[in-house]
Coordinates of C-alpha atoms in Angstrom, one line a residue:
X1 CA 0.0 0.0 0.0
X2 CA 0.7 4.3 -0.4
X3 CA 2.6 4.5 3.3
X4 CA 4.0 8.1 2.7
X5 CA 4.7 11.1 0.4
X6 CA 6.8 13.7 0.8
X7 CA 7.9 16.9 -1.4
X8 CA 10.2 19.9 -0.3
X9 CA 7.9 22.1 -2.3
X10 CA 5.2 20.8 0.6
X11 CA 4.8 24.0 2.7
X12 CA 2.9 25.2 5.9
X13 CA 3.2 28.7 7.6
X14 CA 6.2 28.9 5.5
X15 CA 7.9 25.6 6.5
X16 CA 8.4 22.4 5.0
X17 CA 5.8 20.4 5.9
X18 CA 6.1 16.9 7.5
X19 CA 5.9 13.9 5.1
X20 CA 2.3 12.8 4.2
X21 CA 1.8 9.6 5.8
X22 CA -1.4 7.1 4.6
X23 CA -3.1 4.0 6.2
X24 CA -5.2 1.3 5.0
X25 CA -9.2 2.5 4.5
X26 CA -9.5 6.2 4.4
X27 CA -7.3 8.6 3.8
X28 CA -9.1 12.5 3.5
X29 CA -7.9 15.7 2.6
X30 CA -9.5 17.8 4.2
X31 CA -10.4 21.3 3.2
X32 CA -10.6 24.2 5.8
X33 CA -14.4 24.3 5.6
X34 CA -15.3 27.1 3.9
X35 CA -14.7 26.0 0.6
X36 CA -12.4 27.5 -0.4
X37 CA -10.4 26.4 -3.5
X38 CA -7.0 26.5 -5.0
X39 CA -5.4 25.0 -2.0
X40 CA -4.3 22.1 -2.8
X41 CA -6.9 19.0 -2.4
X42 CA -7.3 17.9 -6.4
X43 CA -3.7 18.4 -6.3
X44 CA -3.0 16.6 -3.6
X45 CA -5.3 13.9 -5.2
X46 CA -3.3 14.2 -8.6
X47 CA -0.2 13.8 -6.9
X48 CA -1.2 10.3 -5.3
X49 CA -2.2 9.2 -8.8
X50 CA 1.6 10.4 -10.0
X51 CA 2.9 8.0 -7.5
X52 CA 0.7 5.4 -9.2
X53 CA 2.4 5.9 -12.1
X54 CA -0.1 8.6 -13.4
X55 CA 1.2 11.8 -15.9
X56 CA -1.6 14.1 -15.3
X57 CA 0.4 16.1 -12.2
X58 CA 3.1 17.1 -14.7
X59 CA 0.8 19.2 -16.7
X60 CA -1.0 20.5 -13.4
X61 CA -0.8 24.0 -12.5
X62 CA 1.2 23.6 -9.9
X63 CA 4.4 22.2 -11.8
X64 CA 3.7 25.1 -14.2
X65 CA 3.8 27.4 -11.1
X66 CA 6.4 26.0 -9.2
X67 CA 8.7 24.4 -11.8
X68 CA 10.0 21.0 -11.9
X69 CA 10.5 19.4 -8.9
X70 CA 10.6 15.9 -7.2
X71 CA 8.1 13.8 -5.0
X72 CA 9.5 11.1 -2.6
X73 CA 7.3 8.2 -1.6
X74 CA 7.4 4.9 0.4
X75 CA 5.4 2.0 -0.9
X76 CA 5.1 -1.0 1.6
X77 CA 4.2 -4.5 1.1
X78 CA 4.4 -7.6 3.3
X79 CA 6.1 -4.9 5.7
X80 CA 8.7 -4.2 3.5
X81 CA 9.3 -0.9 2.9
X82 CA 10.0 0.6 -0.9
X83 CA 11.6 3.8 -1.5
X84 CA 11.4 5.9 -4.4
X85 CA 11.5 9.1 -5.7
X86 CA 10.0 10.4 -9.3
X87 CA 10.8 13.9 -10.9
X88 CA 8.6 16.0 -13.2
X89 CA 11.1 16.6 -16.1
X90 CA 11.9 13.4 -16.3
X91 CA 8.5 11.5 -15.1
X92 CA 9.4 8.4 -17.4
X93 CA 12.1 7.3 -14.2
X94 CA 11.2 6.0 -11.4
X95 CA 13.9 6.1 -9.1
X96 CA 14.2 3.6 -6.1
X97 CA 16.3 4.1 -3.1
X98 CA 17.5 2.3 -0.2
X99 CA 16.5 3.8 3.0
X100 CA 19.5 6.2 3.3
X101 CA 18.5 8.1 0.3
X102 CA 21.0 5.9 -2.1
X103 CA 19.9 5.0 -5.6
X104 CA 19.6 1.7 -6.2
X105 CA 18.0 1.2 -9.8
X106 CA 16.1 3.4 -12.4
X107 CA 12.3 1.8 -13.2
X108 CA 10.9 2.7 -16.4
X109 CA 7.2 3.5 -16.1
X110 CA 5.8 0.4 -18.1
X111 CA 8.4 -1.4 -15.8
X112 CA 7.5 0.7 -12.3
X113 CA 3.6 -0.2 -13.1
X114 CA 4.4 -3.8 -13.7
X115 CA 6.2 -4.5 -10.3
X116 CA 3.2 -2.5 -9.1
X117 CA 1.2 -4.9 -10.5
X118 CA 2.7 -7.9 -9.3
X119 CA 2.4 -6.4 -5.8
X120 CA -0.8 -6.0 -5.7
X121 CA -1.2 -9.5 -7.1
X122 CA -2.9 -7.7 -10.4
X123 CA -0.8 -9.5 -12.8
X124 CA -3.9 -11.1 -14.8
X125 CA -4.1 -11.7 -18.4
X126 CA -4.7 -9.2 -20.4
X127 CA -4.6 -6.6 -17.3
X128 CA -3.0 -3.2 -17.6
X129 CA -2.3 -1.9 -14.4
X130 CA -2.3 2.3 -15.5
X131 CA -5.5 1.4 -17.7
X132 CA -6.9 -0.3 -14.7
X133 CA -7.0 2.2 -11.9
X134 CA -6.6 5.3 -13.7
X135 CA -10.4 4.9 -14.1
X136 CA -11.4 5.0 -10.3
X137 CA -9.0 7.6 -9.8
X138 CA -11.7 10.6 -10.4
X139 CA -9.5 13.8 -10.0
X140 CA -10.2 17.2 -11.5
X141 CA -7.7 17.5 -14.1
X142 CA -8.0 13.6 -15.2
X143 CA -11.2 14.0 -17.0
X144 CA -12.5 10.2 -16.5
X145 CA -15.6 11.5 -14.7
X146 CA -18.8 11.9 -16.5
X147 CA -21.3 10.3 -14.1
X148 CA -23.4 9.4 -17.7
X149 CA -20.0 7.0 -18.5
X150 CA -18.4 6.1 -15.3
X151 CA -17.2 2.9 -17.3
X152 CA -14.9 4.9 -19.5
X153 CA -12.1 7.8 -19.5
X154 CA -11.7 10.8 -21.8
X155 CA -15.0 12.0 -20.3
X156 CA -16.9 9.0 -21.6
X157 CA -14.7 9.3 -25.4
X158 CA -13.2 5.8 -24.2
X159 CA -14.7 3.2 -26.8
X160 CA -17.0 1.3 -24.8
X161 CA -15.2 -1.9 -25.9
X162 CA -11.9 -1.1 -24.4
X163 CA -14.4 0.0 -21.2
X164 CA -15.7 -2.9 -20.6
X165 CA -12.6 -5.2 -21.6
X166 CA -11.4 -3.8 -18.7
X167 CA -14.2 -4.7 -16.6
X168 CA -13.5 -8.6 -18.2
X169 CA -9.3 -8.3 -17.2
X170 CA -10.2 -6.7 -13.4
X171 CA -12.6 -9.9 -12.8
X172 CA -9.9 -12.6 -14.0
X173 CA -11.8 -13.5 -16.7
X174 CA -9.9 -12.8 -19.8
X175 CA -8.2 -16.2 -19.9
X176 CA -11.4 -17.3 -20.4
X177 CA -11.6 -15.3 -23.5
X178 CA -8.3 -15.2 -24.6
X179 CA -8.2 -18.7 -26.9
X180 CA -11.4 -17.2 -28.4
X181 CA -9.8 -13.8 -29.6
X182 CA -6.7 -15.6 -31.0
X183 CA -8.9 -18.1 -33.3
X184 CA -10.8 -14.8 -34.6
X185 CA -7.4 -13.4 -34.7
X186 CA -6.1 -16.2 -36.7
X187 CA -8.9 -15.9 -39.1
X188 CA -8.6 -12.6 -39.9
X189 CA -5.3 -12.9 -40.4
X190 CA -5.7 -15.8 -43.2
X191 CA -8.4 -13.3 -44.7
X192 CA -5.4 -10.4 -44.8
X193 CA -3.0 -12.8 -46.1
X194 CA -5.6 -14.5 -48.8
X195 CA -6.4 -10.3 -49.4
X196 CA -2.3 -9.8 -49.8
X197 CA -1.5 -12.4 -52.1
X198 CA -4.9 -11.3 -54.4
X199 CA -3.4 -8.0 -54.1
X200 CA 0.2 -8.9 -55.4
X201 CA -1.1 -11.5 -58.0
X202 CA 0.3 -14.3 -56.4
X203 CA -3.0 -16.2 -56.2
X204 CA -6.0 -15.0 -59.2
X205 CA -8.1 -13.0 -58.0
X206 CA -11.9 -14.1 -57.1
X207 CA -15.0 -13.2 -59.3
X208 CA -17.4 -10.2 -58.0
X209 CA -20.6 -12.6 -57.4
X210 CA -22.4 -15.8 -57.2
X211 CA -23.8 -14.1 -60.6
X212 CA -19.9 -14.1 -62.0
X213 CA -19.3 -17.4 -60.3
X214 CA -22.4 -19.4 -62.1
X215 CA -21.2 -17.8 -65.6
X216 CA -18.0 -19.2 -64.9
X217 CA -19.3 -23.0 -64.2
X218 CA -21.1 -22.1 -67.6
X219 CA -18.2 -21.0 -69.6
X220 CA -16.3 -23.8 -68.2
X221 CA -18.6 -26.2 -70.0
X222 CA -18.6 -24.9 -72.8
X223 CA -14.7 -24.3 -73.1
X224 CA -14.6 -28.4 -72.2
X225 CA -16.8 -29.0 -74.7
X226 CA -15.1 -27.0 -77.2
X227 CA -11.6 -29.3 -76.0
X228 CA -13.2 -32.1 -77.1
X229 CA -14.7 -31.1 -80.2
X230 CA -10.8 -30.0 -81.3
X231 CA -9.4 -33.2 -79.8
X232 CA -11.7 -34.9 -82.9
X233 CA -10.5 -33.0 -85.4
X234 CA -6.3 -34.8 -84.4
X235 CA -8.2 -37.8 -85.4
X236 CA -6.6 -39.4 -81.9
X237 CA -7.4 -39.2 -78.4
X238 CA -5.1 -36.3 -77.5
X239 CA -2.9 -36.8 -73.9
X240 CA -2.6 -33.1 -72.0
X241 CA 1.2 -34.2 -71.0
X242 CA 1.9 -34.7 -74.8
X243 CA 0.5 -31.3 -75.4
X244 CA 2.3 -29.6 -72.2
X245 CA 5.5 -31.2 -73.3
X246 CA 4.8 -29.7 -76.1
X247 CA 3.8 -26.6 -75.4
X248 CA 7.2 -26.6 -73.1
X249 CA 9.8 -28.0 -76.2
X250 CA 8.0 -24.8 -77.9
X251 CA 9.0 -22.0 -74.9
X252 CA 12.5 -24.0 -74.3
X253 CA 13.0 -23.5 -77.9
X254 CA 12.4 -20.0 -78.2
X255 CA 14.3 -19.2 -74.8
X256 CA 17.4 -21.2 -76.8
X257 CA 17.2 -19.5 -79.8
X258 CA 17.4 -15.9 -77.6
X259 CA 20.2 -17.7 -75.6
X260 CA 21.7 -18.5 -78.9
X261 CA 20.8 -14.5 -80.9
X262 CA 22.8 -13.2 -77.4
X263 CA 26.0 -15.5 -78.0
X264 CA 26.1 -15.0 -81.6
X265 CA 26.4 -10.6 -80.1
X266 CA 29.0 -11.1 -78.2
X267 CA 30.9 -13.7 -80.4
X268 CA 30.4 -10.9 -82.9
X269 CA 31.9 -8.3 -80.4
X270 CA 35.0 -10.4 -79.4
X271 CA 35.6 -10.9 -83.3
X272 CA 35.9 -7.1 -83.5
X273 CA 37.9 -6.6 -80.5
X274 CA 40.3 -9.2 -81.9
X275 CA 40.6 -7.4 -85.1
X276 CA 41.0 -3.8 -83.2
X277 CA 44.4 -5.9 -81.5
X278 CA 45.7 -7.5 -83.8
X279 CA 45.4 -4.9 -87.3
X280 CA 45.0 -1.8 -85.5
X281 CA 41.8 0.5 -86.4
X282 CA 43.9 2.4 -88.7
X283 CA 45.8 2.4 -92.2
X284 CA 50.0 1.4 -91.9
X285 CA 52.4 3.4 -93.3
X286 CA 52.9 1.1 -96.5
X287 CA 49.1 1.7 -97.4
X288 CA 49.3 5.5 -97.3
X289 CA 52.6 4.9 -99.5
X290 CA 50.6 3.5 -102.2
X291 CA 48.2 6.3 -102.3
X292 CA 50.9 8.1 -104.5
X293 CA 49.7 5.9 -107.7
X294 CA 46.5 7.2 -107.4
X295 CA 47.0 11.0 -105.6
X296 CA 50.4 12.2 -106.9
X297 CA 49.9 15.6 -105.2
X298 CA 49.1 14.0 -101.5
X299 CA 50.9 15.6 -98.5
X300 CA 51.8 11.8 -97.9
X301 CA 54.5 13.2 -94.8
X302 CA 51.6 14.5 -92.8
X303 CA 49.1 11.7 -93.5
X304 CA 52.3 9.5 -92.1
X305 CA 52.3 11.6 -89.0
X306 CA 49.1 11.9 -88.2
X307 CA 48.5 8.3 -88.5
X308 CA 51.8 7.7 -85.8
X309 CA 49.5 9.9 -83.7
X310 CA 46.9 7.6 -84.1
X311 CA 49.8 4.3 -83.8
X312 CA 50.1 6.0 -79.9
X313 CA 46.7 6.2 -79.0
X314 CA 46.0 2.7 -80.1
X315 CA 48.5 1.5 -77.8
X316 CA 46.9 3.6 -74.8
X317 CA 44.2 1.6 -75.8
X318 CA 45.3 -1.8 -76.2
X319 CA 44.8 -2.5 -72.3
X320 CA 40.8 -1.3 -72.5
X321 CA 40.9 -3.5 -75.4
X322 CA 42.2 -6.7 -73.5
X323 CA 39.8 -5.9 -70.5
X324 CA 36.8 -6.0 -72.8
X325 CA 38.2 -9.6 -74.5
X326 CA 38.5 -11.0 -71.1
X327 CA 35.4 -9.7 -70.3
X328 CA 33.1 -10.9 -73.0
X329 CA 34.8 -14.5 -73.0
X330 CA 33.4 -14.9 -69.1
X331 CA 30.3 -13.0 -70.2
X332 CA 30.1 -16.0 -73.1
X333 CA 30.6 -19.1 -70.8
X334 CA 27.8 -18.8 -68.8
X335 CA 25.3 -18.9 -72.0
X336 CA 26.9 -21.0 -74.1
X337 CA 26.2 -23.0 -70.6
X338 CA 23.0 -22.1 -71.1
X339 CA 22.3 -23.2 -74.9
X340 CA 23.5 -27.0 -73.7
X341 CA 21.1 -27.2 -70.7
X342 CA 18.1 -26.0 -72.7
X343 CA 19.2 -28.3 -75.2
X344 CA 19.6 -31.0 -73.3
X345 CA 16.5 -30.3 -71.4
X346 CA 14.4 -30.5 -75.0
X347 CA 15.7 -33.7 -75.6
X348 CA 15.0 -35.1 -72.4
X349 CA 11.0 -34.3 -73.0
X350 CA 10.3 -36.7 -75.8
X351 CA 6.9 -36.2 -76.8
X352 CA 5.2 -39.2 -78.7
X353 CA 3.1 -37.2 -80.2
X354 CA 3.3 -34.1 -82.9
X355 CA 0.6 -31.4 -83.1
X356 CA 0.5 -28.9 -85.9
X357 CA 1.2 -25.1 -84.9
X358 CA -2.4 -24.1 -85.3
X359 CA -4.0 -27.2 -83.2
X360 CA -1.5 -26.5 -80.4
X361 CA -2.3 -22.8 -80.4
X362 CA -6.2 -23.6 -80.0
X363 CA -5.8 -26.1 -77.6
X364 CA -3.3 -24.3 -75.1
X365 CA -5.7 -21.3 -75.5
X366 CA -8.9 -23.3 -74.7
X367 CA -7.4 -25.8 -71.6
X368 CA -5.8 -21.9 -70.3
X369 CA -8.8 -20.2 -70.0
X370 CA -10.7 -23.1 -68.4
X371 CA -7.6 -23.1 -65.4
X372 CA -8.1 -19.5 -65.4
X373 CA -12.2 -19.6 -64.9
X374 CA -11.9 -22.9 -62.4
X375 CA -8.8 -20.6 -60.5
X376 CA -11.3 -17.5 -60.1
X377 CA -14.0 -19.7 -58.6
X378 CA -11.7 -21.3 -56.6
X379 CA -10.5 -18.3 -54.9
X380 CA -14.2 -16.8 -54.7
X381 CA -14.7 -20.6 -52.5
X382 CA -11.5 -20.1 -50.6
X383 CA -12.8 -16.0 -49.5
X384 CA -16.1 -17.5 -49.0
X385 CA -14.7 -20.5 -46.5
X386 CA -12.6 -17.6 -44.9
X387 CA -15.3 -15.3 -44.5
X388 CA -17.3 -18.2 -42.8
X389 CA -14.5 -19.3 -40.6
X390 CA -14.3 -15.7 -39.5
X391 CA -18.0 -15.0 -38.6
X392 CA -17.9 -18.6 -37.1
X393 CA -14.9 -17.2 -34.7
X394 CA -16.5 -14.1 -34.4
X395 CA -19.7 -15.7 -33.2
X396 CA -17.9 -18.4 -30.6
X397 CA -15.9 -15.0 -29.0
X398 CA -19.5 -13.2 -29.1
X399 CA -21.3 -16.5 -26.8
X400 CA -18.2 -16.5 -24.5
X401 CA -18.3 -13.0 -23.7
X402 CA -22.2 -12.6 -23.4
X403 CA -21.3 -15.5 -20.5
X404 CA -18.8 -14.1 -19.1
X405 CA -20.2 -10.6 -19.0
X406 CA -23.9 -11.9 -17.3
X407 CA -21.9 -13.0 -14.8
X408 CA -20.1 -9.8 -14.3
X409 CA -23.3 -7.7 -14.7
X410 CA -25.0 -9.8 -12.3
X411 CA -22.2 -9.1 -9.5
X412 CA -21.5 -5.6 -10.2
X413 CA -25.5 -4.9 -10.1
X414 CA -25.7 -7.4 -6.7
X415 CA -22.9 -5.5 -4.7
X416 CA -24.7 -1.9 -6.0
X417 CA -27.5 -3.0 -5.1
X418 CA -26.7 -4.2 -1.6
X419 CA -24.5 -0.7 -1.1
X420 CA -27.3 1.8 -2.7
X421 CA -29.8 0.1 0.1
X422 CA -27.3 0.7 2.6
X423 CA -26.5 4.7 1.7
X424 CA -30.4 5.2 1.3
X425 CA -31.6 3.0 3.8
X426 CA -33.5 0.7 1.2
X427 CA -35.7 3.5 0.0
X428 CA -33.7 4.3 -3.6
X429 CA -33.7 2.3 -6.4
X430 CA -30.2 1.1 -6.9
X431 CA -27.9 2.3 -10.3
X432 CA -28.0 -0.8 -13.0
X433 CA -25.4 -1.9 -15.3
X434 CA -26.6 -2.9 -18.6
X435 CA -23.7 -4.9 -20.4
X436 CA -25.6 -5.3 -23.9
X437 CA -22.7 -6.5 -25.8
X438 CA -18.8 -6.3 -25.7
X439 CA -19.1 -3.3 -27.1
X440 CA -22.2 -1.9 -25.5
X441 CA -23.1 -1.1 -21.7
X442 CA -25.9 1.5 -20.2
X443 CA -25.8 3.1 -17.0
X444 CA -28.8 4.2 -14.7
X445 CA -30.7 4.5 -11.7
X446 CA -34.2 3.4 -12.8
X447 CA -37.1 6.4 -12.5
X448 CA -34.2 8.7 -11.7
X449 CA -32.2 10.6 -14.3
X450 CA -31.0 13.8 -11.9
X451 CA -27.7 14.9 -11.2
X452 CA -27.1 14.0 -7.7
X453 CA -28.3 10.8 -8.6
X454 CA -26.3 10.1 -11.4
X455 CA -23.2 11.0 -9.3
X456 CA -24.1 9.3 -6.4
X457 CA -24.8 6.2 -8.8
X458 CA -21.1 6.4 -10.1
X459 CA -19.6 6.8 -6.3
X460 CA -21.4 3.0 -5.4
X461 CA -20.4 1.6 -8.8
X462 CA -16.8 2.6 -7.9
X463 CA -17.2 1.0 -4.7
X464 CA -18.7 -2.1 -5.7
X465 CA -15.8 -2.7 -8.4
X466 CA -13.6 -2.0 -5.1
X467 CA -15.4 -4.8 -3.5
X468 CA -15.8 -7.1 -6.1
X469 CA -12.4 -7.1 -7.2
X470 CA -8.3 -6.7 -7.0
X471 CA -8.8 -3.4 -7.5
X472 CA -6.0 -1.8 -4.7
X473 CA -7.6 1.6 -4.2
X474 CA -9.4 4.6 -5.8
X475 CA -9.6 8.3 -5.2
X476 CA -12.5 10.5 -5.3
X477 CA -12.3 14.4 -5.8
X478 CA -14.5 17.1 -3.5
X479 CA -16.3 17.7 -7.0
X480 CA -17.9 14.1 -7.2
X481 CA -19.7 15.3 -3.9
X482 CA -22.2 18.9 -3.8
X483 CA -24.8 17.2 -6.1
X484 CA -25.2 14.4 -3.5
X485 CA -27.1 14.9 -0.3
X486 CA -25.8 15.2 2.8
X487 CA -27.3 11.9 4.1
X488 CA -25.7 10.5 1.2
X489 CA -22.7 11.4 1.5
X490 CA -22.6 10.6 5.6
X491 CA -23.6 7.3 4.5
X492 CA -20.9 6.8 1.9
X493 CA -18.6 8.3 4.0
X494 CA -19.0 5.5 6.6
X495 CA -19.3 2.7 3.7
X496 CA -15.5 3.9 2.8
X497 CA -14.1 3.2 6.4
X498 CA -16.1 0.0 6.1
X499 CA -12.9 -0.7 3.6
X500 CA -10.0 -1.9 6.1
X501 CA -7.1 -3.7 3.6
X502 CA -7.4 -1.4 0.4
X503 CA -7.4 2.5 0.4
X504 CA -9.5 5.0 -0.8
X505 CA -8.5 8.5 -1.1
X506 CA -10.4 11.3 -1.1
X507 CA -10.4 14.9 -1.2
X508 CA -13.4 17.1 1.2
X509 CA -14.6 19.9 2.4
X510 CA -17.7 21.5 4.6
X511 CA -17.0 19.2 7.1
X512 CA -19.0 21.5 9.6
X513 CA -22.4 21.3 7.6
X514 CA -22.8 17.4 8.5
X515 CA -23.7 15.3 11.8
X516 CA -21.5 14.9 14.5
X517 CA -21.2 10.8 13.5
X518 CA -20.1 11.7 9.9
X519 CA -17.6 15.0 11.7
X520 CA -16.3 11.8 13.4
X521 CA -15.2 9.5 10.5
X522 CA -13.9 12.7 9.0
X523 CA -11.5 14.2 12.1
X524 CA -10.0 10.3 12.3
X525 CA -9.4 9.3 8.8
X526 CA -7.9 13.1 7.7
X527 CA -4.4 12.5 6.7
X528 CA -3.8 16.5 5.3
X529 CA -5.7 19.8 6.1
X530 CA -5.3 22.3 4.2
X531 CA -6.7 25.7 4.4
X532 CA -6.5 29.3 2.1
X533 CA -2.6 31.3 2.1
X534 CA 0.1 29.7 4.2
X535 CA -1.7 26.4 5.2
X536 CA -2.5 25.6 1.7
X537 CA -0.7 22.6 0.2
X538 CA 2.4 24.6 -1.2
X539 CA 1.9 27.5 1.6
X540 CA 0.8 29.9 -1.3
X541 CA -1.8 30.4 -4.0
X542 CA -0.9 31.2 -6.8
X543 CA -4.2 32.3 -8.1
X544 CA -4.4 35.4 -6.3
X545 CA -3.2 39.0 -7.5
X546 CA -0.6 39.5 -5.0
X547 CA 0.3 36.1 -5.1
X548 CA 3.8 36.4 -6.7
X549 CA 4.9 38.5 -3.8
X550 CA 3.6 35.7 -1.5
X551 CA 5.2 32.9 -2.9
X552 CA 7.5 31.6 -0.3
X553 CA 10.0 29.4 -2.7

């Protein structure tokens, strides 16, 4: 359980106040009585919840107001005492700490929450402890109470279905439903895959409609019958191997004959290349000699240099030249490889039986078409057996939770109904939960839609799930209580010290307005009392005019 918190920034008459210590049941604080705000009590509240691993302090006023700044607190279980300390600028750590103050390892918060978790022995399937008890932790600031929704957070903008799989987790009943979800899973997963491989053409894709689907059975017979009309006119009863052999000697011998049109390049390039080494690209000196006979008047001296220009580049050359031989020969090896296998692959094939050009053509085209038809209705069959595994998931998860969740309904409504008797001494009706699907729940007090009603219906429903469950503790703000009579709320008041393992926090105020019984529960279970200027929580507000003069930091 919370045993203490404590905070440097905690001030009273302008001295550090004394850390806050907590007990098991209630824990109040308390306002001055006149209700006055800005002291301190959500804040307070919020600041419990940040110790639960909560975020919503760090955005409060008072960080904004007082900086960053760090909160120590002691966590104790089985009598062991757990220190730790958690700073606003860097509220992912929490820090724990031996006794003397020493650090003694860094938690991360999904880490902190976990160990929390396990110490409360809320480790369930499914079960996320922030999730969990963030819910029952109705703090201004926190926005997770609209007394219309008091199943979900973001004032009642939580999907219903992540509501109320919480409700399914905090009563241990999610391994009941887990095998469920994971066939539905499954399902839908074959359904994205069979989608994916439609979608990438690795499978044909299905026809639109049992319309489509029926055509196709019709085409099919008629393509079949149109195979066997051709098969007559071989004048032999034609064997689909011999025509797929076929049909493969005639690819095979195309894919040689491009195999064959690329060696015949390159042999053609390496003949050139040879040439270029060998001859050079230009005339020799004897030719251009011999051009005399026929052009007496040449300028033979300078053709003769500028072809010795040409002698020096061609040597420059030569190595390029030699790098593109080597190259080609390797490039040539590999598909003259390639000419022998597909050769060797034709002969292996021996087909028995010859088909003219035009007969094969006709034949292939007819027997394709048919696989392409029977493939399309095949995969329209395979999305329709999908779709039915699916629903058929769907429908098993749907039974399991409308079993599970009657039972929940049934407990949750039992223990509001025993604790609304005991607030209004039998005479109100009682709140109801209505879980009408996994995805669907009502809240209500039957005859009785007003707003001290509707809050005082969320305050039991709180407490039942308190009861019912593992549920360590919840915190209620002042502002759940002004709508809800004063009888009401003495009555609550002593339902929550009723509580003596778990806590309950909450913050109050007016204490002087109710009976001396109910001024009794509050004076014993107040663990902070805060008041307006120096006894508020940080010994100033901040919220008056002349309030940056007062501040005592």
């Amino acid at each position: 359980m919370l045993k203490e918190i404590s905070c440097e920034l905690f001030k009273i008459n302008g001295k550090t106040r004394e850390p806050i210590r907590f007990h098991k049941g209630l824990n109040i604080i308390l306002g001055g009585g006149t209700g006055a705000n800005s002291i301190g009590k959500s804040t307070m509240l919020l600041i419990i919840d940040f110790v639960f691993g909560g975020d919503a302090y760090v955005k409060s006023d008072a960080v904004k107001q007082l900086d960053n700044h760090s909160i120590n607190f002691i966590f104790e279980f089985d009598e062991v005492p757990y220190y730790f300390v958690r700073h606003t600028a860097t509220s992912g750590d929490f820090v724990r700490l031996d006794e003397n103050g020493n650090i003694l390892e860094i938690l991360s918060r999904e880490t902190y929450t976990k160990w929390l978790s396990e110490k409360y022995h809320m480790d369930y399937t499914g079960l996320k402890f922030r999730k969990t008890i963030s819910r029952f932790f109705r703090i201004y600031g926190k926005n997770n109470y609209n007394e219309l929704r008091p199943l979900q957070m973001r004032g009642g903008n939580e999907s219903q279905e992540d509501a109320i799989h919480v409700l399914i987790t905090l009563f241990k009943q999610y391994d009941n439903v887990v095998a469920f979800e994971e066939q539905l899973k499954l399902a839908e997963n074959r359904i994205k895959a069979f989608r994916d491989a439609r979608k990438f053409q690795f499978i044909p894709a299905a026809v639109d409609g049992l319309k489509k689907y029926e055509d196709n059975i019709k085409a099919i017979a008629a393509l079949k019958q149109e195979k066997i009309e051709l098969e007559r006119t071989h004048n032999q009863t034609v064997d689909t191997d011999e025509v797929n052999k076929a049909n493969q000697i005639n690819a095979l011998t195309i894919q040689m004959q491009d195999t064959r049109r690329l060696v015949s390049e390159k042999e053609n390039e390496l003949h050139l290349i040879d040439l270029n080494i060998r001859q050079g690209v230009y005339p020799t000196e004897a030719d251009l000699m011999s051009l005399r006979e026929f052009f007496p008047e040449v300028n033979l001296q300078k053709l003769i240099d500028i072809e010795r220009f040409h002698n020096k580049i061609q040597a420059i050359l030569q190595d390029e030249l030699e790098a593109a031989k080597a190259r080609l020969k390797e490039e040539l090896i590999p598909l003259n490889h390639s000419v022998k296998k597909l050769q060797s692959m034709v002969e292996e094939i021996k087909p028995s039986m010859a088909f003219s050009k035009e007969f094969l053509e006709a034949y292939t085209r007819i027997d394709r078409t048919i696989h392409k038809l029977e493939d399309e209705n095949e995969a329209f069959d395979t999305r329709n057996t999908l779709q039915n595994e699916k629903k058929r998931a769907s429908d098993r998860l749907k039974a399991q939770l409308q079993t599970i969740l009657r039972v929940i309904e049934s407990t949750i409504n039992e223990q509001m109904s025993e604790i609304s008797d005991f607030v209004s001494y039998g005479n109100d009706n009682p709140p109801v939960l209505g879980i009408k699907e996994y995805n669907s729940y009502s809240f209500e007090t039957p005859r009785d839609t007003g707003t001290g009603t509707n809050y005082k219906g969320m305050l039991i429903y709180d407490i039942s799930i308190l009861r019912s469950t593992v549920l360590p503790a919840l915190a209620h703000d002042s502002l759940l209580f002004p709508n809800v009579s004063d009888e009401s709320i003495g009555r609550i008041l002593e339902l929550y010290t009723k509580e003596k393992q778990k806590q309950i926090f909450i913050s109050f105020d007016r204490d002087k307005k109710y009976d001396a019984a109910t001024q009794s529960i509050i004076k014993e279970n107040t663990v902070l009392k805060l008041d307006i200027d120096g006894q508020a929580l940080f010994g100033w507000k901040w919220g008056r005019k002349d309030a940056e003069n007062e501040n005592p930091i």
